[in-house]
C-alpha positions in Angstrom: 14.6 0.3 -2.3 17.4 -2.3 -2.8 18.8 -3.0 -6.0 18.0 -5.9 -8.1 21.7 -7.0 -8.4 21.9 -7.3 -4.6 19.0 -9.9 -4.6 19.4 -11.7 -7.7 17.0 -14.6 -7.1 13.9 -12.2 -6.6 12.3 -10.4 -9.3 12.7 -6.7 -10.1 8.9 -6.1 -9.8 8.6 -8.0 -6.4 9.6 -5.0 -4.2 6.9 -2.6 -5.6 4.3 -5.1 -5.1 5.1 -6.3 -1.5 7.0 -3.5 0.5 5.1 -1.5 3.0 8.1 -0.4 5.0 11.7 0.2 4.6 14.8 0.9 6.8 17.8 2.2 5.3 21.3 2.8 6.3 23.0 6.0 5.3 26.8 6.6 5.2 28.2 9.8 4.0 24.8 10.9 2.5 24.7 7.7 0.6 22.2 4.7 1.3 24.6 1.7 1.6 22.0 -0.8 3.0 18.4 -1.4 3.9 15.8 -4.0 5.0 12.5 -4.0 3.4 9.9 -5.7 5.6 6.0 -6.3 5.6 4.4 -6.2 9.0 1.4 -8.3 9.9 0.6 -6.9 13.5 -2.6 -8.9 13.7 -0.5 -12.2 13.1 2.1 -11.4 15.3 4.8 -11.1 12.7 6.8 -9.3 10.1 8.1 -10.7 6.8 11.7 -9.6 5.9 11.5 -9.6 2.1 14.9 -7.8 1.3 18.0 -7.3 3.3 21.0 -6.1 1.4 24.1 -3.9 2.0 26.3 -2.7 -1.0 29.1 -5.1 -1.9 31.8 -2.8 -1.1 30.5 -2.2 2.4 30.1 -5.8 3.4 31.7 -7.7 6.2 31.9 -4.5 8.4 28.8 -5.3 10.7 26.4 -2.9 9.0 24.1 -5.9 8.2 23.9 -6.8 12.1 23.7 -3.0 12.9 20.5 -2.5 10.6 18.8 -5.7 11.9 19.4 -4.8 15.6 17.6 -1.3 15.0 14.9 -3.3 13.2 14.5 -5.7 16.1 14.2 -2.6 18.6 11.5 -1.0 16.3 9.6 -4.3 16.4 9.9 -4.8 20.2 8.5 -1.4 20.8 5.6 -2.1 18.4 4.8 -5.3 20.1 5.6 -7.6 17.1 8.0 -10.2 18.4 8.5 -12.5 15.3 10.3 -12.4 12.0 9.8 -14.7 9.3 12.0 -14.6 6.0 12.6 -16.9 2.9 16.3 -17.1 2.7 18.2 -18.1 -0.4 21.5 -20.1 -0.3 23.5 -16.8 0.0 21.4 -15.3 2.9 21.1 -18.3 5.4 24.5 -17.6 6.9 23.7 -14.1 7.6 20.3 -14.8 9.1 21.6 -17.5 11.4 24.1 -15.0 12.7 21.1 -12.8 13.6 19.3 -15.5 15.6 17.0 -16.9 12.8 16.7 -20.6 12.6 14.6 -23.1 10.6 12.6 -23.9 13.8 9.5 -21.6 13.4 7.9 -20.7 16.7 4.6 -19.5 15.1 1.9 -21.8 14.2 1.7 -22.3 10.4 -2.1 -20.8 10.3 -0.4 -17.6 11.7 1.6 -17.0 8.5 0.4 -19.4 5.9 -1.1 -17.3 3.0 0.3 -14.0 4.3 3.9 -14.2 3.2 5.4 -14.9 -0.5 6.9 -18.3 -0.9 9.9 -18.8 -2.8 11.3 -21.9 -4.7 14.7 -22.9 -3.5 14.7 -20.8 -0.5 14.4 -21.8 3.1 11.7 -20.4 5.7 13.6 -19.1 8.8 12.2 -17.4 11.9 13.3 -15.4 14.8 11.5 -14.8 18.1 12.6 -11.5 19.7 13.0 -11.1 23.6 10.9 -7.9 24.6 13.5 -7.5 27.6 16.5 -7.1 25.2 17.7 -3.7 23.8 19.2 -5.1 20.6 21.2 -2.1 19.5 23.1 -2.3 23.1 23.4 -6.1 23.0 27.1 -6.2 21.4 28.3 -3.8 24.1 26.6 -5.6 26.9 27.9 -8.9 25.9 31.5 -7.4 25.7 31.1 -6.2 29.2 29.6 -9.6 30.3 32.6 -11.3 28.8 35.1 -8.9 30.3 33.5 -9.4 33.8 33.6 -13.2 33.3 37.2 -13.2 32.3 38.1 -11.3 35.5 36.1 -13.6 37.6 37.8 -16.6 36.0 41.2 -15.0 36.4 40.4 -14.3 40.2 39.3 -17.8 40.7 42.5 -19.2 39.1 44.6 -17.1 41.4 42.5 -18.5 44.5 42.8 -22.1 43.1 46.4 -22.0 42.3 47.3 -24.0 45.5 48.9 -27.5 45.2 47.6 -30.3 47.2 49.3 -33.5 48.0 48.3 -36.5 46.0 45.9 -39.0 47.3 47.3 -41.9 49.3 44.2 -43.4 50.8 43.8 -46.0 48.0 47.2 -47.7 49.3 45.2 -48.7 52.5 42.5 -50.5 50.8 39.9 -47.8 50.3 38.2 -48.6 47.1 36.6 -45.4 46.1 35.9 -42.0 47.6 33.4 -39.1 46.4 34.9 -36.6 44.0 34.0 -34.0 46.4 36.4 -35.4 49.0 39.4 -34.8 46.8 41.2 -31.6 48.3 40.5 -28.6 46.3 37.6 -29.9 44.3 35.1 -28.4 46.4 37.0 -25.1 46.6 37.0 -25.2 42.7 33.0 -25.1 42.8 32.3 -28.8 42.0 29.3 -30.2 43.4 28.5 -33.9 42.9 24.8 -34.6 42.0 25.3 -38.4 41.6 23.0 -40.6 43.8 25.9 -42.9 44.0 27.6 -41.2 46.8 25.4 -41.5 49.9 27.9 -40.7 52.7 26.9 -38.9 55.7 29.1 -35.9 54.8 26.8 -35.0 51.9 24.5 -33.3 54.6 27.3 -32.4 56.9 28.9 -28.8 56.7 32.8 -28.6 56.8 32.7 -27.0 60.3 30.6 -30.0 61.8 33.0 -32.5 60.2 36.0 -30.7 61.5 34.7 -30.6 65.0 33.7 -34.5 64.8 37.2 -35.3 63.5 39.0 -33.2 66.0 37.0 -34.9 69.0 38.0 -38.3 67.6 41.7 -37.3 67.1 42.0 -35.7 70.4 40.7 -39.2 71.9 43.1 -41.0 70.2 46.0 -39.0 71.2 45.1 -39.5 74.8 44.6 -43.2 74.7 47.1 -45.3 76.8 47.9 -47.3 73.5 48.7 -44.1 71.4 52.4 -43.8 72.6 53.8 -45.7 69.4 52.0 -43.3 67.1 53.2 -39.8 68.6 55.8 -37.9 66.5 59.1 -39.5 66.9 61.7 -36.8 68.3 65.2 -38.2 68.4 66.1 -35.4 70.9 63.8 -36.7 73.4 65.1 -39.8 75.1 62.0 -40.1 77.2 59.8 -40.6 74.1 59.9 -44.4 72.9 60.7 -45.4 69.5 57.7 -45.1 67.0 56.8 -46.4 63.6 58.4 -43.4 62.2 61.9 -44.4 63.6 64.6 -43.7 60.8 66.1 -46.9 62.0 63.4 -49.1 60.7 63.6 -50.0 57.0 60.1 -50.9 55.8 57.2 -49.6 53.7 56.2 -47.3 56.8 59.4 -45.3 55.9 58.1 -44.7 52.5 54.6 -43.5 53.5 55.2 -42.2 57.0 52.2 -41.1 59.0 51.9 -40.0 62.7 49.3 -38.3 65.0 51.1 -35.1 64.8 50.9 -35.2 60.9 47.3 -36.0 61.1 46.8 -33.1 63.5 48.4 -30.6 61.2 46.4 -31.9 58.2 43.2 -31.5 60.3 44.1 -28.1 61.1 44.7 -27.2 57.4 41.3 -28.5 56.6 42.8 -31.2 54.5 40.1 -33.8 55.5 37.2 -32.7 53.3 35.7 -36.2 54.0 35.8 -38.5 56.8 37.2 -41.3 54.6 40.5 -39.3 53.9 40.8 -39.1 57.7 40.0 -42.7 58.2 42.7 -43.6 55.6 45.5 -41.7 57.3 44.6 -43.3 60.7 44.4 -46.7 59.4 47.9 -46.1 57.8 49.2 -45.7 61.2 48.4 -49.3 62.2 49.4 -50.7 58.8 52.9 -49.2 59.1 53.1 -50.3 62.7 52.3 -54.1 61.7 54.8 -53.9 58.9 57.5 -52.4 61.1 57.2 -54.5 64.2 56.7 -58.2 64.9 53.2 -59.5 65.6 54.1 -60.1 69.3 55.7 -56.7 69.9 54.3 -54.1 72.3 53.8 -51.6 69.3 51.5 -54.1 67.3 49.4 -54.8 70.6 49.0 -50.9 70.8 48.0 -50.9 67.2 45.3 -53.7 67.8 43.9 -51.8 70.6 43.9 -48.3 69.3 42.5 -49.5 66.1 39.6 -51.3 67.8 39.0 -48.1 69.7 39.1 -45.9 66.7 36.9 -48.2 64.6 34.1 -47.7 67.5 34.4 -44.0 67.5 34.6 -43.4 63.9 31.5 -45.6 63.0 29.1 -42.9 64.6 29.8 -40.8 61.7 30.3 -43.2 59.0 27.3 -45.8 59.4 
């Protein structure tokens, strides 16, 4: 029986009038805590009338320990609801045990069955029959450890640094979040209806195959010669937009077909618009580096027209 000093707001005679069953916690052959409860199996709930732990044994987890044993007892007996009137000193404890002021029982199920108290708050707790409450703490601890290891492993996998996006310098107004290198690898999946691009339904391998085909056609096009990788050691290779002798914005943001090939091989192009931005930079650099009547700019015009016809098949 709980001592009256542990529950000052409930009368001394009340326990003898209401209690049908008690759970007690014994330490060193001495009762240090207990829960008194009144079961109403026909109504599907039990009333927690008293719950107390000796003042010198509090804040040690004994209250939770007792409540978990009581929960398992009720699960075994098929009673899955607790109700209690908690005074201002007890509401914090009951919240930690899963109680709330939202009662999941109809009022007719408990009205007239439980004792009501002035100045106390009615709180309820619905039990899950699939949980063993006395093992819950250890299970949660193991789950946290597993989750921590998963997060650490993912952090190691995602520790790769990607180059910054440069597609916006070439007139691209927006790209899907998923197209940013590394975002998909991090597990992000866009659910917005705002992004209706064809790759939303195209797997990475299909995208890679499409882009590789277009790139190979560009590299073998007769007008592609100004956009191959510049090599000072090769006298047979004509000057390109990457020539170090050219001082222009092209030198600040260089791009050539070899660089695009390397990025494609590294799976940098997670979205067709990133690929398109790099190719269009080839032509933009060329027009800034050479006069409009030069052979290089004529090649840029011809290759861009060819490219736009090819790329439209997967962007329309």
